[in-house]
CSV table of C-alpha atoms in Angstrom, one decimal:
chain,number,residue,atom,x,y,z
A,1471,VAL,CA,24.3,-17.5,-13.9
A,1472,LEU,CA,22.1,-14.3,-14.3
A,1473,LEU,CA,19.5,-16.3,-16.1
A,1474,SER,CA,19.3,-18.9,-13.3
A,1475,LEU,CA,19.0,-16.1,-10.7
A,1476,TRP,CA,16.5,-13.8,-12.5
A,1477,GLY,CA,14.9,-15.5,-15.5
A,1478,PRO,CA,14.4,-14.0,-19.0
A,1479,GLU,CA,11.9,-11.3,-18.0
A,1480,VAL,CA,14.1,-9.8,-15.3
A,1481,LEU,CA,17.3,-10.2,-17.3
A,1482,THR,CA,15.7,-8.3,-20.2
A,1483,ARG,CA,14.7,-5.5,-17.8
A,1484,ILE,CA,18.2,-5.4,-16.4
A,1485,LEU,CA,19.7,-5.1,-19.9
A,1486,LYS,CA,17.3,-2.2,-20.6
A,1487,GLN,CA,18.2,-0.4,-17.4
A,1488,GLU,CA,21.9,-1.1,-17.2
A,1489,THR,CA,23.0,-1.0,-20.9
A,1490,PHE,CA,21.0,2.0,-21.9
A,1491,GLY,CA,20.0,3.7,-18.7
A,1492,GLN,CA,23.6,3.8,-17.3
A,1493,LEU,CA,24.9,5.3,-20.6
A,1494,GLY,CA,22.2,7.9,-20.4
A,1495,THR,CA,21.6,7.8,-24.1
A,1496,PHE,CA,18.9,5.3,-24.9
A,1497,GLN,CA,15.8,4.6,-23.0
A,1498,ALA,CA,13.8,1.6,-24.2
A,1499,ARG,CA,10.1,1.6,-24.5
A,1500,ARG,CA,8.4,0.3,-21.4
A,1501,LEU,CA,5.4,-1.8,-21.7
A,1502,ARG,CA,3.0,-2.3,-18.8
A,1503,GLY,CA,-0.2,-4.4,-19.5
A,1504,SER,CA,-1.6,-3.2,-22.7
A,1505,ARG,CA,-0.4,0.4,-22.4
A,1506,ALA,CA,2.9,1.5,-23.9
A,1507,GLN,CA,4.7,4.6,-22.6
A,1508,HIS,CA,7.2,6.2,-25.0
A,1509,ARG,CA,10.3,8.0,-23.7
A,1510,ARG,CA,12.9,9.6,-25.9
A,1511,ALA,CA,16.5,10.0,-25.2
A,1512,SER,CA,18.0,13.4,-25.3
A,1513,ALA,CA,21.2,12.5,-27.1
A,1514,MET,CA,22.3,9.9,-29.7
A,1515,PRO,CA,25.1,7.6,-28.9
A,1516,SER,CA,28.5,7.4,-30.6
A,1517,PRO,CA,28.8,4.5,-33.0
A,1518,THR,CA,30.8,2.3,-30.7
A,1519,LEU,CA,30.5,2.3,-26.9
A,1520,THR,CA,32.1,0.2,-24.2
A,1521,TYR,CA,30.1,-1.4,-21.4
A,1522,ARG,CA,32.0,-2.9,-18.6
A,1523,ASP,CA,30.5,-5.8,-16.7
A,1524,ARG,CA,30.1,-5.2,-13.0
A,1525,VAL,CA,32.6,-7.2,-11.1
A,1526,VAL,CA,31.0,-9.7,-8.7
A,1527,GLU,CA,33.0,-9.8,-5.5
A,1528,GLY,CA,35.6,-12.6,-5.5
A,1529,THR,CA,35.4,-13.4,-9.2
A,1530,GLY,CA,38.2,-11.2,-10.5
A,1531,ALA,CA,38.2,-8.5,-13.1
A,1532,GLY,CA,35.2,-8.1,-15.4
A,1533,GLU,CA,35.5,-8.5,-19.2
A,1534,SER,CA,35.1,-5.4,-21.4
A,1535,PHE,CA,33.4,-5.7,-24.8
A,1536,PRO,CA,32.2,-3.2,-27.5
A,1537,LEU,CA,28.6,-2.6,-28.2
A,1538,ASP,CA,27.9,-1.3,-31.7
A,1539,PHE,CA,24.6,0.6,-31.6
A,1540,THR,CA,24.7,1.7,-35.2
A,1541,ALA,CA,22.6,-1.2,-36.4
A,1542,VAL,CA,19.8,-0.7,-33.9
A,1543,GLU,CA,19.4,3.0,-34.1
A,1544,GLY,CA,15.6,3.7,-34.7
A,1545,ASN,CA,14.8,0.0,-34.1
A,1546,MET,CA,15.2,-0.5,-30.4
A,1547,ASP,CA,12.1,-2.6,-30.0
A,1548,ASN,CA,13.3,-5.2,-32.4
A,1549,PHE,CA,16.7,-5.3,-30.7
A,1550,MET,CA,15.2,-5.9,-27.3
A,1551,THR,CA,12.9,-8.6,-28.7
A,1552,GLN,CA,16.0,-10.4,-30.0
A,1553,ILE,CA,17.7,-10.2,-26.6
A,1554,LYS,CA,14.5,-11.5,-24.9
A,1555,ASN,CA,14.2,-14.4,-27.4
A,1556,LEU,CA,17.8,-15.3,-26.8
A,1557,ALA,CA,17.3,-15.2,-23.0
A,1558,GLN,CA,14.2,-17.4,-23.3
A,1559,SER,CA,16.0,-19.9,-25.5
A,1560,LEU,CA,18.8,-20.3,-22.9
A,1561,TYR,CA,16.5,-20.3,-19.9
A,1562,PRO,CA,15.7,-24.0,-19.9
A,1563,CYS,CA,19.4,-24.8,-19.6
A,1564,SER,CA,19.7,-22.6,-16.4
A,1565,ALA,CA,19.4,-23.7,-12.8
A,1566,GLN,CA,16.1,-24.1,-11.0
A,1567,LYS,CA,14.4,-20.8,-10.2
A,1568,LEU,CA,15.0,-19.5,-6.7
A,1569,ASP,CA,12.1,-19.6,-4.2
A,1570,GLN,CA,10.6,-16.1,-4.1
A,1571,ASP,CA,8.2,-16.6,-1.2
A,1572,MET,CA,8.7,-14.7,2.1
A,1573,ARG,CA,9.7,-17.0,5.0
A,1574,LEU,CA,8.6,-16.7,8.6
A,1575,HIS,CA,11.0,-15.7,11.4
A,1576,PHE,CA,9.9,-15.4,15.0
A,1577,LEU,CA,11.4,-12.6,17.0
A,1578,ASP,CA,14.5,-13.4,19.1
A,1579,ASN,CA,13.1,-11.2,21.8
A,1580,SER,CA,10.4,-13.4,23.2
A,1581,SER,CA,9.0,-10.6,25.3
A,1582,ALA,CA,7.4,-9.1,22.1
A,1583,THR,CA,4.3,-11.1,21.7
A,1584,CYS,CA,0.9,-11.3,20.1
A,1585,ASN,CA,-2.3,-10.7,22.1
A,1586,ASP,CA,-2.4,-14.3,23.5
A,1587,GLY,CA,1.3,-14.4,24.5
A,1588,SER,CA,2.5,-16.4,21.5
A,1589,PRO,CA,5.7,-15.1,19.8
A,1590,ALA,CA,5.4,-12.3,17.3
A,1591,GLY,CA,7.4,-12.5,14.1
A,1592,TYR,CA,7.8,-11.4,10.5
A,1593,TYR,CA,8.1,-12.8,6.9
A,1594,ILE,CA,11.1,-11.8,4.8
A,1595,LYS,CA,12.4,-12.2,1.3
A,1596,GLU,CA,15.9,-10.8,1.1
A,1597,SER,CA,17.3,-9.3,-2.1
A,1598,LYS,CA,21.1,-9.4,-1.8
A,1599,GLY,CA,22.7,-6.3,-3.1
A,1600,SER,CA,19.5,-4.1,-2.9
A,1601,LYS,CA,19.7,-1.1,-0.6
A,1602,ARG,CA,15.9,-0.7,-0.6
A,1603,TRP,CA,13.8,-2.2,2.1
A,1604,LEU,CA,10.0,-2.4,2.3
A,1605,ILE,CA,8.3,-3.2,5.7
A,1606,PHE,CA,4.6,-3.9,5.4
A,1607,LEU,CA,2.2,-3.7,8.4
A,1608,GLU,CA,-0.9,-5.9,7.9
A,1609,GLY,CA,-4.3,-4.5,8.7
A,1610,GLY,CA,-7.4,-6.1,10.3
A,1611,TRP,CA,-9.5,-3.8,12.6
A,1612,TYR,CA,-8.9,-3.9,16.3
A,1613,CYS,CA,-10.6,-4.6,19.7
A,1614,PHE,CA,-10.9,-2.1,22.5
A,1615,ASN,CA,-12.1,-3.9,25.7
A,1616,ARG,CA,-12.3,-7.4,27.2
A,1617,GLN,CA,-15.7,-8.1,25.5
A,1618,THR,CA,-14.7,-7.1,22.0
A,1619,CYS,CA,-11.3,-8.8,22.3
A,1620,ASP,CA,-12.8,-12.1,23.6
A,1621,THR,CA,-15.2,-12.0,20.5
A,1622,ARG,CA,-12.2,-11.3,18.2
A,1623,TYR,CA,-10.3,-14.2,19.7
A,1624,GLN,CA,-13.1,-16.6,19.0
A,1625,THR,CA,-13.8,-15.3,15.4
A,1626,MET,CA,-10.5,-13.8,14.2
A,1627,ARG,CA,-7.8,-15.7,16.1
A,1628,ARG,CA,-5.1,-15.4,13.5
A,1629,PHE,CA,-5.1,-11.6,14.2
A,1630,MET,CA,-4.3,-12.3,17.9
A,1631,SER,CA,-2.1,-15.4,17.8
A,1632,SER,CA,0.9,-16.8,15.8
A,1633,LEU,CA,0.2,-20.4,16.6
A,1634,LYS,CA,-1.2,-21.2,13.1
A,1635,TRP,CA,0.8,-18.9,10.9
A,1636,PRO,CA,2.0,-20.6,7.7
A,1637,ARG,CA,5.8,-20.9,7.2
A,1638,THR,CA,5.8,-18.9,4.0
A,1639,ARG,CA,3.8,-16.1,2.3
A,1640,THR,CA,3.6,-15.1,-1.4
A,1641,GLY,CA,3.9,-11.4,-1.9
A,1642,THR,CA,1.4,-9.6,-4.1
A,1643,GLY,CA,1.0,-6.0,-5.3
A,1644,ILE,CA,3.8,-3.9,-4.0
A,1645,LEU,CA,5.2,-7.0,-2.2
A,1646,SER,CA,5.4,-9.0,-5.4
A,1647,PRO,CA,8.9,-10.1,-6.6
A,1648,GLN,CA,7.6,-10.1,-10.2
A,1649,PRO,CA,8.4,-6.9,-12.2
A,1650,GLU,CA,5.3,-7.4,-14.3
A,1651,GLU,CA,3.1,-7.0,-11.2
A,1652,ASN,CA,5.4,-4.6,-9.2
A,1653,PRO,CA,7.5,-2.6,-11.7
A,1654,TYR,CA,9.5,-0.4,-9.3
A,1655,TRP,CA,9.9,-2.3,-6.0
A,1656,TRP,CA,10.1,-5.9,-7.2
A,1657,ASN,CA,13.8,-6.2,-6.3
A,1658,ALA,CA,13.6,-4.6,-2.8
A,1659,ASN,CA,14.1,-6.6,0.4
A,1660,MET,CA,10.5,-7.4,1.4
A,1661,VAL,CA,9.3,-7.8,5.0
A,1662,PHE,CA,5.7,-8.5,6.0
A,1663,ILE,CA,4.7,-8.1,9.7
A,1664,PRO,CA,1.5,-10.0,10.5
A,1665,TYR,CA,-1.0,-8.1,12.6
A,1666,CYS,CA,-1.5,-9.9,15.9
A,1667,SER,CA,-1.7,-7.0,18.4
A,1668,SER,CA,-5.2,-5.7,17.7
A,1669,ASP,CA,-4.2,-2.1,18.6
A,1670,ALA,CA,-3.6,-0.4,15.3
A,1671,TRP,CA,0.1,-1.0,15.9
A,1672,SER,CA,0.2,1.4,18.8
A,1673,GLY,CA,0.4,-0.7,22.0
A,1674,ALA,CA,3.3,-1.2,24.4
A,1675,SER,CA,1.8,-3.3,27.2
A,1676,ALA,CA,2.7,-6.9,27.9
A,1677,LYS,CA,0.4,-9.7,29.0
A,1678,THR,CA,0.4,-10.1,32.8
A,1679,ASP,CA,-1.5,-12.0,35.5
A,1680,GLN,CA,-3.8,-9.0,35.8
A,1681,SER,CA,-4.3,-8.5,32.0
A,1682,ASP,CA,-5.8,-11.1,29.7
A,1683,TYR,CA,-4.1,-9.8,26.5
A,1684,ALA,CA,-0.8,-8.2,25.4
A,1685,PHE,CA,-1.0,-5.2,23.2
A,1686,MET,CA,2.5,-4.7,21.7
A,1687,GLY,CA,2.1,-3.4,18.2
A,1688,SER,CA,4.7,-0.6,18.4
A,1689,VAL,CA,7.1,-2.8,20.3
A,1690,ILE,CA,6.9,-5.5,17.6
A,1691,ILE,CA,7.8,-3.0,14.9
A,1692,LYS,CA,10.8,-1.8,16.9
A,1693,GLU,CA,12.0,-5.4,17.5
A,1694,VAL,CA,11.6,-6.3,13.8
A,1695,VAL,CA,13.7,-3.3,12.8
A,1696,ASN,CA,16.4,-4.3,15.3
A,1697,GLU,CA,16.6,-7.8,13.8
A,1698,LEU,CA,16.7,-6.5,10.2
A,1699,LEU,CA,19.7,-4.3,11.1
A,1700,THR,CA,21.6,-7.6,11.4
A,1701,LYS,CA,20.3,-8.8,8.0
A,1702,GLY,CA,21.5,-5.9,5.9
A,1703,LEU,CA,19.2,-3.0,6.8
A,1704,ASP,CA,22.2,-1.3,8.3
A,1705,SER,CA,23.5,-0.6,4.8
A,1706,ALA,CA,20.1,0.5,3.4
A,1707,LYS,CA,19.5,3.8,1.6
A,1708,VAL,CA,15.7,3.7,1.8
A,1709,LEU,CA,13.3,2.1,4.2
A,1710,LEU,CA,9.6,2.3,3.1
A,1711,LEU,CA,7.2,1.6,6.0
A,1712,ALA,CA,3.9,0.6,4.3
A,1713,GLY,CA,0.6,-0.7,5.6
A,1714,SER,CA,-3.1,-1.1,4.7
A,1715,SER,CA,-6.2,-0.3,6.8
A,1716,ALA,CA,-5.2,-0.6,10.5
A,1717,GLY,CA,-1.7,-1.1,9.1
A,1718,GLY,CA,-2.0,2.2,7.3
A,1719,THR,CA,-2.9,3.9,10.5
A,1720,GLY,CA,0.1,2.1,12.0
A,1721,VAL,CA,2.3,3.7,9.5
A,1722,LEU,CA,1.2,7.2,10.5
A,1723,LEU,CA,1.7,6.3,14.2
A,1724,ASN,CA,5.1,4.7,13.8
A,1725,VAL,CA,7.0,6.2,10.8
A,1726,ASP,CA,8.7,8.9,12.9
A,1727,ARG,CA,9.4,6.5,15.7
A,1728,VAL,CA,11.2,4.1,13.3
A,1729,ALA,CA,13.3,7.0,11.9
A,1730,GLU,CA,14.2,8.2,15.4
A,1731,HIS,CA,15.0,4.6,16.5
A,1732,LEU,CA,17.4,4.1,13.5
A,1733,GLU,CA,19.1,7.4,14.3
A,1734,SER,CA,19.6,6.3,17.9
A,1735,ARG,CA,21.2,3.2,16.6
A,1736,GLY,CA,23.7,5.2,14.4
A,1737,GLN,CA,21.7,4.7,11.2
A,1738,GLY,CA,20.4,8.2,10.7
A,1739,GLU,CA,21.5,8.2,7.0
A,1740,ILE,CA,18.8,5.7,6.1
A,1741,GLN,CA,15.9,7.6,4.5
A,1742,VAL,CA,12.7,6.5,6.2
A,1743,ARG,CA,9.4,7.1,4.3
A,1744,GLY,CA,5.8,6.1,4.9
A,1745,LEU,CA,3.1,4.7,2.6
A,1746,ALA,CA,-0.4,4.7,4.3
A,1747,ASP,CA,-3.1,2.8,2.4
A,1748,SER,CA,-6.7,3.0,3.5
A,1749,GLY,CA,-5.7,4.1,7.0
A,1750,TRP,CA,-6.9,7.8,6.8
A,1751,PHE,CA,-10.1,7.5,8.8
A,1752,LEU,CA,-12.4,10.3,9.8
A,1753,ASP,CA,-13.8,11.0,13.3
A,1754,ASN,CA,-17.0,12.1,11.6
A,1755,LYS,CA,-20.6,11.8,12.9
A,1756,GLN,CA,-22.1,8.4,12.2
A,1757,TYR,CA,-25.1,8.1,9.9
A,1758,ARG,CA,-26.9,6.3,12.7
A,1759,SER,CA,-25.5,6.3,16.3
A,1760,THR,CA,-25.3,3.0,18.1
A,1761,ASP,CA,-23.9,1.6,21.3
A,1762,CYS,CA,-20.4,0.4,21.5
A,1763,HIS,CA,-21.2,-3.3,21.7
A,1764,SER,CA,-18.9,-4.3,18.8
A,1765,THR,CA,-15.9,-3.0,17.0
A,1766,ILE,CA,-17.7,-2.2,13.7
A,1767,SER,CA,-20.7,-0.5,15.2
A,1768,CYS,CA,-18.9,1.7,17.8
A,1769,ASP,CA,-18.3,5.3,17.0
A,1770,PRO,CA,-14.6,5.4,15.9
A,1771,THR,CA,-13.8,8.3,18.2
A,1772,GLU,CA,-15.3,6.4,21.2
A,1773,ALA,CA,-13.6,3.2,20.2
A,1774,ILE,CA,-10.2,4.8,20.1
A,1775,ARG,CA,-10.8,6.7,23.3
A,1776,ARG,CA,-11.4,3.3,25.0
A,1777,GLY,CA,-8.7,1.5,23.1
A,1778,ILE,CA,-5.7,3.7,23.9
A,1779,ARG,CA,-6.3,3.2,27.6
A,1780,TYR,CA,-6.7,-0.6,27.2
A,1781,TRP,CA,-3.7,-0.9,24.8
A,1782,GLY,CA,-1.3,1.4,26.7
A,1783,SER,CA,-0.8,3.1,23.4
A,1784,VAL,CA,2.2,5.1,22.3
A,1785,VAL,CA,1.6,8.0,19.8
A,1786,PRO,CA,4.1,10.3,18.0
A,1787,GLU,CA,5.6,12.7,20.5
A,1788,SER,CA,4.9,15.8,18.5
A,1789,CYS,CA,1.2,14.8,18.1
A,1790,ARG,CA,0.9,13.9,21.8
A,1791,GLN,CA,2.2,17.4,22.7
A,1792,THR,CA,-0.4,18.9,20.3
A,1793,HIS,CA,-3.2,16.9,21.8
A,1794,ILE,CA,-2.3,16.5,25.5
A,1795,GLY,CA,-5.0,14.6,27.3
A,1796,GLU,CA,-6.8,13.8,24.0
A,1797,GLU,CA,-4.2,11.6,22.4
A,1798,TRP,CA,-6.9,9.7,20.6
A,1799,ASN,CA,-6.8,12.5,18.0
A,1800,CYS,CA,-3.5,11.1,16.8
A,1801,PHE,CA,-5.2,8.0,15.3
A,1802,PHE,CA,-6.9,10.1,12.7
A,1803,GLY,CA,-4.9,10.9,9.6
A,1804,TYR,CA,-5.7,14.6,9.1
A,1805,LYS,CA,-4.8,15.3,12.7
A,1806,VAL,CA,-1.5,13.3,13.0
A,1807,TYR,CA,-0.2,14.0,9.5
A,1808,PRO,CA,0.7,17.7,10.1
A,1809,THR,CA,2.8,16.7,13.0
A,1810,LEU,CA,5.0,14.2,11.2
A,1811,LYS,CA,8.6,14.8,10.1
A,1812,SER,CA,9.0,11.9,7.7
A,1813,PRO,CA,7.6,12.0,4.2
A,1814,VAL,CA,4.4,10.0,3.8
A,1815,PHE,CA,2.5,9.1,0.6
A,1816,VAL,CA,-1.3,8.7,1.3
A,1817,VAL,CA,-3.4,6.2,-0.7
A,1818,GLN,CA,-7.1,6.5,0.2
A,1819,TRP,CA,-10.3,5.5,-1.5
A,1820,LEU,CA,-12.7,8.5,-1.3
A,1821,PHE,CA,-15.6,6.1,-0.5
A,1822,ASP,CA,-13.8,3.7,1.9
A,1823,GLU,CA,-15.9,0.6,2.8
A,1824,ALA,CA,-14.4,0.4,6.3
A,1825,GLN,CA,-15.2,4.0,7.0
A,1826,LEU,CA,-18.8,3.5,5.8
A,1827,THR,CA,-19.1,0.4,8.0
A,1828,VAL,CA,-18.1,2.3,11.2
A,1829,ASP,CA,-20.4,5.0,10.1
A,1830,ASN,CA,-23.3,2.4,10.0
A,1831,ILE,CA,-23.8,2.5,6.3
A,1832,HIS,CA,-24.2,-1.1,5.3
A,1833,LEU,CA,-24.3,-1.7,1.6
A,1834,THR,CA,-26.1,-5.0,1.5
A,1835,GLY,CA,-28.4,-6.4,-1.2
A,1836,HIS,CA,-31.0,-3.7,-0.6
A,1837,PRO,CA,-30.8,-0.3,-2.5
A,1838,VAL,CA,-29.8,2.6,-0.2
A,1839,HIS,CA,-32.4,5.4,0.3
A,1840,GLU,CA,-31.9,9.1,-0.4
A,1841,GLY,CA,-30.6,9.9,3.1
A,1842,GLN,CA,-27.8,7.3,2.9
A,1843,TRP,CA,-27.0,8.4,-0.7
A,1844,ARG,CA,-26.5,12.0,0.5
A,1845,TYR,CA,-24.4,10.8,3.4
A,1846,ILE,CA,-22.1,8.8,1.1
A,1847,GLN,CA,-21.6,11.8,-1.2
A,1848,ASN,CA,-20.9,14.0,1.7
A,1849,LEU,CA,-18.3,11.5,3.0
A,1850,GLY,CA,-16.4,11.9,-0.2
A,1851,ASN,CA,-16.4,15.7,0.1
A,1852,GLU,CA,-15.3,15.5,3.8
A,1853,LEU,CA,-12.5,13.2,2.9
A,1854,ARG,CA,-11.3,15.5,0.1
A,1855,ASN,CA,-11.3,18.5,2.5
A,1856,THR,CA,-9.1,16.6,5.0
A,1857,LEU,CA,-6.6,15.7,2.2
A,1858,LYS,CA,-6.2,19.3,0.9
A,1859,ASP,CA,-2.8,19.8,2.4
A,1860,VAL,CA,-1.3,16.4,1.5
A,1861,PRO,CA,1.2,16.9,-1.3
A,1862,ALA,CA,1.8,13.1,-2.1
A,1863,LEU,CA,-1.6,11.6,-2.6
A,1864,PHE,CA,-3.6,9.0,-4.7
A,1865,ALA,CA,-7.3,9.2,-4.0
A,1866,PRO,CA,-9.7,7.5,-6.5
A,1867,ALA,CA,-13.4,8.0,-6.3
A,1868,CYS,CA,-14.1,4.3,-5.7
A,1869,LEU,CA,-16.0,2.3,-3.2
A,1870,SER,CA,-13.4,-0.1,-1.9
A,1871,HIS,CA,-10.9,-0.8,0.9
A,1872,GLU,CA,-7.1,-1.5,0.7
A,1873,VAL,CA,-5.2,-1.6,-2.6
A,1874,ILE,CA,-1.4,-1.7,-2.5
A,1875,THR,CA,-1.2,-5.5,-2.0
A,1876,ARG,CA,-4.0,-6.3,-4.5
A,1877,ASN,CA,-3.0,-7.9,-7.8
A,1878,TYR,CA,-5.0,-5.2,-9.7
A,1879,TRP,CA,-3.2,-2.3,-8.0
A,1880,MET,CA,-1.5,-1.4,-11.3
A,1881,ASP,CA,-4.9,-1.0,-13.1
A,1882,ILE,CA,-6.3,1.9,-10.9
A,1883,GLN,CA,-5.7,5.3,-12.4
A,1884,VAL,CA,-6.4,8.9,-11.4
A,1885,LYS,CA,-6.1,11.5,-14.1
A,1886,GLY,CA,-4.3,9.0,-16.4
A,1887,THR,CA,-1.6,8.1,-13.8
A,1888,SER,CA,-1.4,4.7,-12.2
A,1889,LEU,CA,-0.6,4.2,-8.5
A,1890,PRO,CA,2.8,2.4,-9.1
A,1891,ARG,CA,3.8,5.3,-11.4
A,1892,ALA,CA,2.7,7.9,-8.9
A,1893,LEU,CA,4.8,6.2,-6.2
A,1894,HIS,CA,7.8,6.0,-8.5
A,1895,CYS,CA,7.6,9.7,-9.1
A,1896,TRP,CA,7.4,10.4,-5.4
A,1897,ASP,CA,10.2,7.9,-4.7
A,1898,ARG,CA,12.5,9.6,-7.3
A,1899,ALA,CA,11.4,13.2,-6.3
A,1900,SER,CA,10.5,13.9,-9.9
A,1901,SER,CA,9.2,17.3,-11.0
A,1902,PRO,CA,5.4,17.6,-10.3
A,1903,ARG,CA,4.9,19.1,-13.7
A,1904,ARG,CA,6.4,16.1,-15.5
A,1905,CYS,CA,5.2,13.6,-12.9
A,1906,PRO,CA,2.1,14.5,-10.8
A,1907,LEU,CA,2.3,13.5,-7.1
A,1908,ARG,CA,-1.1,14.8,-6.0
A,1909,LEU,CA,-3.8,12.8,-7.7
A,1910,ILE,CA,-7.4,13.0,-6.4
A,1911,ASP,CA,-10.6,12.4,-8.3
A,1912,SER,CA,-13.1,15.3,-8.6
A,1913,CYS,CA,-16.1,13.4,-9.7
A,1914,PRO,CA,-18.8,13.3,-7.0
A,1915,TRP,CA,-20.1,9.8,-6.6
A,1916,PRO,CA,-18.7,6.3,-5.9
A,1917,HIS,CA,-17.2,4.5,-8.8
A,1918,CYS,CA,-17.4,7.4,-11.2
A,1919,ASN,CA,-13.7,6.6,-12.0
A,1920,PRO,CA,-13.9,3.9,-14.8
A,1921,THR,CA,-10.7,2.2,-13.5
A,1922,CYS,CA,-12.2,1.4,-10.1
A,1923,PRO,CA,-12.1,-2.3,-9.0
A,1924,THR,CA,-14.9,-4.6,-10.2
A,1925,ILE,CA,-18.1,-4.4,-8.1
A,1926,ARG,CA,-19.9,-7.6,-7.2
A,1927,ASP,CA,-23.4,-8.0,-5.9
A,1928,GLN,CA,-23.1,-9.0,-2.2
A,1929,ILE,CA,-25.9,-11.5,-2.5
A,1930,THR,CA,-25.4,-13.1,-6.0
A,1931,GLY,CA,-21.6,-12.5,-6.3
A,1932,GLN,CA,-22.2,-11.4,-9.9
A,1933,GLU,CA,-20.3,-8.5,-11.5
A,1934,MET,CA,-22.2,-5.2,-11.7
A,1935,SER,CA,-21.8,-2.5,-14.3
A,1936,VAL,CA,-21.3,1.1,-13.1
A,1937,ILE,CA,-24.9,1.9,-14.0
A,1938,GLN,CA,-26.3,-1.2,-12.2
A,1939,PHE,CA,-24.3,-0.3,-9.2
A,1940,LEU,CA,-25.4,3.3,-9.1
A,1941,LYS,CA,-29.1,2.3,-9.5
A,1942,HIS,CA,-28.5,-0.1,-6.6
A,1943,MET,CA,-27.2,2.8,-4.7
A,1944,GLY,CA,-30.4,4.7,-5.3
A,1945,PHE,CA,-28.9,6.9,-8.0
A,1946,ASP,CA,-31.5,9.2,-9.6
A,1947,VAL,CA,-30.4,9.6,-13.2
A,1948,ALA,CA,-32.8,12.4,-14.1
A,1949,LYS,CA,-32.0,14.4,-11.0
A,1950,MET,CA,-28.2,14.0,-11.4
A,1951,ALA,CA,-28.4,15.0,-15.1
A,1952,GLN,CA,-30.3,18.1,-14.2
A,1953,GLN,CA,-27.6,19.0,-11.6
A,1954,GLN,CA,-24.9,18.5,-14.2
A,1955,GLY,CA,-26.8,20.5,-16.8
A,1956,MET,CA,-27.1,17.7,-19.3
A,1957,ASP,CA,-29.7,15.5,-20.9
A,1958,ALA,CA,-30.5,12.3,-18.9
A,1959,GLY,CA,-29.9,10.1,-22.0
A,1960,ARG,CA,-26.4,11.6,-22.4
A,1961,LEU,CA,-25.5,10.9,-18.8
A,1962,LEU,CA,-26.7,7.3,-19.1
A,1963,GLY,CA,-24.6,6.9,-22.2
A,1964,MET,CA,-21.5,8.2,-20.3
A,1965,LEU,CA,-22.1,5.9,-17.4
A,1966,ASN,CA,-22.6,2.8,-19.6
A,1967,ASN,CA,-19.4,3.7,-21.4
A,1968,GLY,CA,-17.6,3.8,-18.0
A,1969,ASN,CA,-17.0,7.5,-18.0
């Protein structure tokens, strides 16, 4: 039965965790990708121990059986290999694998709608028995007046309407149900809320005869939570509100509201946490100022000033009181974060592509000139300064945007620690000395971290090495070597080796 439900990989993981983890004596070696992490148990087991099967409700008493560990002491890997081989040999005899896609549900409350008045909804994959829930807010820019929203409706309609949403979605990254891709959250209840409100998840205004569009991002989140309470969220221990890009900003704007709403519904014991990916934007001065004719060219401060009036936005109360009359400040991470009560883990590329776009730095096929290069380096320094008081942080020095739902999210490291591992440490409140929570690169230029995602030439689509990329960016090897106090040849060798 377990094989039919979970398959051999998951069953092996369960055996590792339950048989050895519960007894607190053995911890098997965990393998992730090509890297092995060794963990030693603090005490040796007695020769014979009893492990009692958990009783599945309605099936009667579980059977007890002895486990003799004498034969496997010092040879745990071989023992686990035999268990996995046994599971794999039995697997073809088991029932068909369960569908692991998330399925679409439209909200029962039809007043919570997308921009065009079509019903809002969510995708869900339930994990019966799990007390952990993950709600993910999709990103996708925004629009801030009639003109930009009309353009968005013509070119990006799926972000304003639910009429052509697929019936299912496959989770990737932190939404994946596969432990190989998502080692710590694979068995949580997964919820994906598509972004169709174009308001950075802040709006609370319905479509009327006088208004062309509805902006109900914050209302949609609240209504999804209400429905999930009828599907098992009411017995949850942890709710992780996660999001990328505009969804990451949505996490910062809504995590306290979700916690307060659950408390008002008598569910205050649920621990609400936030995970904001690529949503920590700066209200910095653009490289080149332009008029607000489009979303991506408009100064972010001016765009949000216009947007919050158009959207009828709701911001966290404590932030609103801090910035009375200038509530637009609450859309910028370093200004809203100090006002939040809920714990939030921040994931942010130090050279975020969306930030560079709104700052009018466009990395096309032409090499950037020295002024742009200095601006990009200064952006990384500015971002580091705004993150100085964030205790739970993962900030690689990469040029990219969004990461937690990418299938390569396990490969990115800062100071030898991967993002899933850092999140696990934070989730388990591990000691910072044993398990660092604040991880930020100190190297000064884009992609100086060798684990950064692959760069591709925007014209040819071909992969670029780090040195090719830096030369494209106008990187002066001789000048940088002089600044670092080293020979230019040595610096080139380090870059070619990915250091």
